[in-house]
Amino acid sequence: MLCLAACDQTVAGGPPVGGSVDSDAEIQRYLRRAYLDLTGETPTEADLTASTTRLRDANNSPTARGELVAELVSKQEFANVWTEEIENGIFGGNSLTAQYDLVCSLTRGVEPACMSCQQADPCACACPQIAPLKLEREKLATTAADLHGGMKTSTLEKRYAMQTGYFAISGSPEARITALFDDFLARPPEPDEIENGRALIIGSILPGSPAGVMFHEYGSSYAEMLDIVFGSEVYREALVRRVFDRYLARAPSPVELAHFSATLDATEPDARSLVRAVVSSREYFEQ
């Protein structure tokens, strides 16, 4: 099924001949699920009544559902839910605060310059090794606001991947590459990707020379590798897989994967367009 958002319309845009009309109960079941998935909250009775009338009066068309989903995705609540879910995934169930408490505590325990720190907040220590971690935590704490303000999801995900607090406890370069692929590309790395990723993390020996290759592009540092990864077709396909899994609990078909990945911006993809297409689809409505 390619056109998820249009499979309940004829070519002319009307409901199929002989098709049934969706009841208010069916529409309300859909609305409760969509509100909960996208905002983390069930709709108020006023919202439920107004949205039910809105969809019923529009024959519950994909366009009407898409407009409603777009409004939900534009809310601060969606940004909050998206941020919580990405942090839960990449931090192994930790919140941002818990992750940085762990990393700062470990740093305080092994760095002589930080061992005398008595701050209750381990990231409040002023020693040179911990001060940058506190700045990282403060920057990442703006993620939900930045997403709500229009920043692309790929830009924010790359921001997380760049921070010491994300990769510090991974250990070896090989483990860092494995975590990066598992967290953001939805698959394990191939042996050659691990080897090249390791070289990119270590960096170029000679200034200006490439350290390794990733997805057929050369880079000389971890930062350049992230530019390659988050601007790749592999990443765009991973976004499609992650959205399908999150909202439809299934993998996309090869045709769906090719179609939806092609709709994403090649340099700065954003998952919100995928969310709108999937959550406004007939398949999601009927689940």
Coordinates of N, CA, C and O in Angstrom, one line a residue, residues 144-231:
A144 N 13.0 20.4 23.2 CA 11.5 20.5 22.9 C 11.1 21.8 22.4 O 10.3 22.0 21.5
A145 N 11.7 22.9 23.1 CA 11.4 24.2 22.6 C 11.9 24.5 21.2 O 11.2 25.2 20.4
D146 N 13.1 24.0 20.9 CA 13.6 24.2 19.6 C 12.8 23.4 18.5 O 12.6 24.0 17.4
L147 N 12.4 22.2 18.8 CA 11.5 21.5 17.9 C 10.2 22.2 17.7 O 9.8 22.4 16.5
H148 N 9.6 22.7 18.7 CA 8.4 23.5 18.6 C 8.6 24.7 17.8 O 7.7 25.2 17.1
G149 N 9.8 25.3 17.9 CA 10.1 26.5 17.2 C 10.4 26.3 15.7 O 10.6 27.3 15.0
G150 N 10.5 25.1 15.3 CA 10.7 24.8 13.8 C 11.9 24.1 13.5 O 12.2 23.8 12.3
M151 N 12.8 23.8 14.4 CA 14.1 23.2 14.1 C 13.8 21.7 13.6 O 12.8 21.1 14.2
K152 N 14.5 21.2 12.7 CA 14.2 19.9 12.1 C 14.6 18.8 13.0 O 15.6 18.9 13.8
T153 N 13.9 17.7 13.0 CA 14.2 16.6 13.8 C 15.6 16.0 13.6 O 16.3 15.6 14.5
S154 N 16.0 16.0 12.3 CA 17.4 15.5 12.1 C 18.5 16.3 12.7 O 19.5 15.8 13.2
T155 N 18.3 17.6 12.7 CA 19.2 18.6 13.3 C 19.3 18.3 14.8 O 20.4 18.3 15.3
L156 N 18.2 18.1 15.4 CA 18.2 17.8 16.8 C 18.8 16.5 17.2 O 19.5 16.3 18.2
E157 N 18.5 15.5 16.4 CA 19.1 14.1 16.6 C 20.6 14.2 16.5 O 21.3 13.6 17.2
K158 N 21.1 14.9 15.4 CA 22.5 15.0 15.3 C 23.1 15.8 16.4 O 24.3 15.5 16.8
R159 N 22.4 16.7 17.0 CA 22.9 17.4 18.2 C 23.1 16.5 19.3 O 24.2 16.5 20.0
Y160 N 22.2 15.6 19.6 CA 22.4 14.6 20.6 C 23.6 13.7 20.3 O 24.4 13.4 21.2
A161 N 23.7 13.2 19.1 CA 24.8 12.3 18.7 C 26.1 12.9 18.9 O 27.1 12.2 19.1
M162 N 26.2 14.3 18.9 CA 27.5 15.0 18.9 C 28.0 15.1 20.4 O 29.2 15.4 20.6
Q163 N 27.1 15.0 21.3 CA 27.5 15.3 22.7 C 28.2 14.2 23.4 O 27.9 13.0 23.3
T164 N 29.2 14.6 24.2 CA 30.0 13.7 25.0 C 29.1 12.9 26.0 O 29.3 11.7 26.2
G165 N 28.0 13.5 26.5 CA 27.1 12.9 27.4 C 26.4 11.7 26.7 O 25.8 10.8 27.4
Y166 N 26.3 11.7 25.4 CA 25.6 10.6 24.7 C 26.6 9.5 24.5 O 26.2 8.3 24.8
F167 N 27.8 9.7 24.1 CA 28.7 8.6 23.7 C 29.7 8.2 24.8 O 30.4 7.2 24.6
A168 N 29.8 9.0 25.9 CA 30.9 8.8 26.8 C 30.9 7.4 27.4 O 32.0 6.8 27.7
I169 N 29.7 6.9 27.7 CA 29.7 5.6 28.4 C 29.7 4.4 27.4 O 29.6 3.2 27.9
S170 N 29.7 4.7 26.1 CA 29.8 3.6 25.1 C 31.1 2.8 25.2 O 31.1 1.6 24.9
G171 N 32.2 3.5 25.6 CA 33.4 2.9 25.7 C 34.3 3.0 24.4 O 34.6 4.1 24.0
S172 N 34.6 1.9 23.8 CA 35.5 1.9 22.6 C 34.8 2.6 21.4 O 33.6 2.7 21.3
P173 N 35.7 3.0 20.4 CA 35.1 3.6 19.2 C 34.2 2.6 18.5 O 33.1 3.0 17.9
E174 N 34.5 1.3 18.5 CA 33.6 0.4 17.9 C 32.2 0.3 18.6 O 31.2 0.2 17.9
A175 N 32.2 0.4 19.9 CA 30.9 0.5 20.6 C 30.2 1.7 20.3 O 28.9 1.7 20.2
R176 N 30.9 2.9 20.1 CA 30.2 4.1 19.8 C 29.5 4.0 18.4 O 28.4 4.5 18.3
I177 N 30.2 3.4 17.5 CA 29.6 3.3 16.1 C 28.4 2.3 16.2 O 27.3 2.6 15.6
T178 N 28.5 1.3 17.0 CA 27.3 0.4 17.1 C 26.1 1.1 17.7 O 25.0 0.9 17.3
A179 N 26.4 1.9 18.8 CA 25.3 2.6 19.4 C 24.7 3.6 18.5 O 23.5 3.8 18.4
L180 N 25.5 4.3 17.7 CA 25.0 5.3 16.7 C 24.1 4.7 15.7 O 23.0 5.2 15.4
F181 N 24.5 3.5 15.2 CA 23.7 2.9 14.2 C 22.4 2.3 14.8 O 21.3 2.5 14.2
D182 N 22.5 1.7 16.0 CA 21.3 1.2 16.6 C 20.3 2.3 17.0 O 19.1 2.1 16.8
D183 N 20.8 3.4 17.5 CA 19.9 4.5 18.0 C 19.3 5.3 16.9 O 18.2 5.7 17.0
F184 N 20.1 5.6 15.8 CA 19.6 6.5 14.8 C 19.4 5.9 13.4 O 18.6 6.5 12.6
L185 N 20.0 4.8 13.1 CA 19.8 4.2 11.8 C 19.0 2.9 11.8 O 18.8 2.2 10.8
A186 N 18.6 2.5 13.0 CA 17.7 1.3 13.2 C 18.2 0.0 12.6 O 17.5 -0.9 12.2
R187 N 19.6 -0.1 12.6 CA 20.2 -1.4 12.2 C 21.6 -1.4 12.8 O 22.2 -0.4 13.0
P188 N 22.2 -2.7 12.9 CA 23.6 -2.8 13.3 C 24.5 -2.4 12.2 O 24.2 -2.5 11.0
P189 N 25.7 -1.9 12.5 CA 26.7 -1.5 11.4 C 27.3 -2.8 10.8 O 27.5 -3.8 11.5
E190 N 27.7 -2.7 9.6 CA 28.5 -3.7 8.9 C 29.9 -3.6 9.4 O 30.4 -2.6 9.9
P191 N 30.7 -4.7 9.3 CA 32.1 -4.7 9.7 C 32.9 -3.6 9.1 O 33.7 -2.9 9.9
D192 N 32.7 -3.3 7.8 CA 33.5 -2.2 7.2 C 33.0 -0.8 7.8 O 33.8 0.1 7.8
E193 N 31.8 -0.7 8.1 CA 31.3 0.5 8.7 C 31.9 0.8 10.1 O 32.2 1.9 10.5
I194 N 32.0 -0.3 10.8 CA 32.6 -0.2 12.2 C 34.1 0.2 12.0 O 34.6 1.1 12.7
E195 N 34.8 -0.4 11.1 CA 36.2 0.0 10.9 C 36.4 1.4 10.4 O 37.2 2.2 10.9
N196 N 35.6 1.8 9.4 CA 35.7 3.2 9.0 C 35.2 4.2 10.0 O 35.8 5.3 10.1
G197 N 34.2 3.8 10.7 CA 33.7 4.7 11.8 C 34.7 4.9 12.9 O 34.9 6.0 13.4
R198 N 35.4 3.8 13.2 CA 36.5 3.9 14.2 C 37.6 4.9 13.7 O 38.1 5.7 14.5
A199 N 37.9 4.8 12.4 CA 39.0 5.7 11.9 C 38.5 7.2 11.9 O 39.2 8.1 12.2
L200 N 37.2 7.4 11.7 CA 36.6 8.7 11.7 C 36.6 9.3 13.1 O 36.9 10.5 13.3
I201 N 36.3 8.5 14.1 CA 36.3 8.9 15.5 C 37.7 9.3 15.9 O 37.9 10.4 16.5
I202 N 38.7 8.5 15.5 CA 40.1 8.8 15.9 C 40.6 10.1 15.2 O 41.3 10.9 15.7
G203 N 40.1 10.3 13.9 CA 40.5 11.5 13.1 C 41.7 11.3 12.2 O 42.4 10.3 12.3
S204 N 41.8 12.2 11.4 CA 42.9 12.1 10.4 C 44.3 12.3 11.1 O 44.4 13.1 12.0
I205 N 45.3 11.5 10.6 CA 46.6 11.7 11.1 C 47.3 12.9 10.5 O 47.9 13.7 11.1
L206 N 47.0 13.1 9.2 CA 47.5 14.3 8.5 C 46.4 15.3 8.3 O 45.3 15.0 7.8
P207 N 46.6 16.6 8.7 CA 45.6 17.6 8.5 C 45.1 17.7 7.1 O 45.9 17.7 6.2
G208 N 43.8 17.7 6.9 CA 43.2 17.9 5.6 C 43.0 16.6 4.8 O 42.5 16.6 3.8
S209 N 43.5 15.5 5.4 CA 43.4 14.2 4.7 C 42.2 13.4 5.3 O 41.9 13.6 6.4
P210 N 41.6 12.6 4.5 CA 40.4 11.8 5.0 C 40.9 10.7 5.9 O 42.0 10.2 5.8
A211 N 40.0 10.5 6.9 CA 40.3 9.4 7.9 C 39.6 8.1 7.5 O 40.1 7.0 7.9
G212 N 38.5 8.2 6.9 CA 37.7 7.1 6.5 C 36.6 7.4 5.6 O 36.4 8.6 5.2
V213 N 35.8 6.4 5.2 CA 34.7 6.7 4.3 C 33.4 6.1 4.9 O 33.5 5.0 5.6
M214 N 32.3 6.8 4.8 CA 31.0 6.3 5.3 C 30.0 6.6 4.3 O 29.8 7.7 3.9
F215 N 29.3 5.6 3.9 CA 28.2 5.7 2.9 C 28.8 6.4 1.6 O 28.1 7.3 1.0
H216 N 29.9 5.9 1.2 CA 30.6 6.4 0.0 C 31.1 7.9 0.0 O 31.4 8.4 -1.0
E217 N 31.1 8.4 1.2 CA 31.6 9.8 1.4 C 32.8 9.8 2.3 O 32.8 9.1 3.4
Y218 N 33.8 10.6 2.0 CA 35.0 10.7 2.9 C 34.8 11.7 4.0 O 34.2 12.7 3.8
G219 N 35.4 11.4 5.1 CA 35.4 12.4 6.2 C 36.7 12.3 7.0 O 37.5 11.3 6.8
S220 N 37.0 13.2 7.8 CA 38.2 13.3 8.6 C 38.0 13.3 10.1 O 39.0 13.4 10.8
S221 N 36.7 13.3 10.6 CA 36.5 13.5 12.0 C 35.1 12.9 12.3 O 34.3 12.6 11.4
Y222 N 34.8 12.8 13.6 CA 33.5 12.3 14.1 C 32.4 13.3 13.6 O 31.4 12.9 13.2
A223 N 32.7 14.6 13.7 CA 31.7 15.6 13.3 C 31.4 15.5 11.9 O 30.2 15.5 11.5
E224 N 32.4 15.2 11.0 CA 32.1 15.1 9.6 C 31.3 13.8 9.3 O 30.5 13.7 8.4
M225 N 31.6 12.7 10.1 CA 30.9 11.5 10.0 C 29.4 11.7 10.3 O 28.5 11.2 9.6
L226 N 29.1 12.5 11.3 CA 27.7 12.8 11.6 C 27.0 13.5 10.5 O 25.9 13.3 10.2
D227 N 27.7 14.5 9.9 CA 27.2 15.2 8.8 C 26.8 14.2 7.7 O 25.7 14.4 7.0
I228 N 27.7 13.3 7.4 CA 27.4 12.3 6.4 C 26.2 11.4 6.8 O 25.3 11.2 6.0
V229 N 26.2 10.9 8.0 CA 25.2 10.0 8.4 C 23.8 10.6 8.4 O 22.9 10.1 7.8
F230 N 23.7 11.8 9.0 CA 22.4 12.4 9.1 C 21.9 13.1 7.8 O 20.8 13.6 7.7
G231 N 22.8 13.1 6.8 CA 22.3 13.6 5.5 C 22.3 12.5 4.5 O 22.2 12.8 3.3

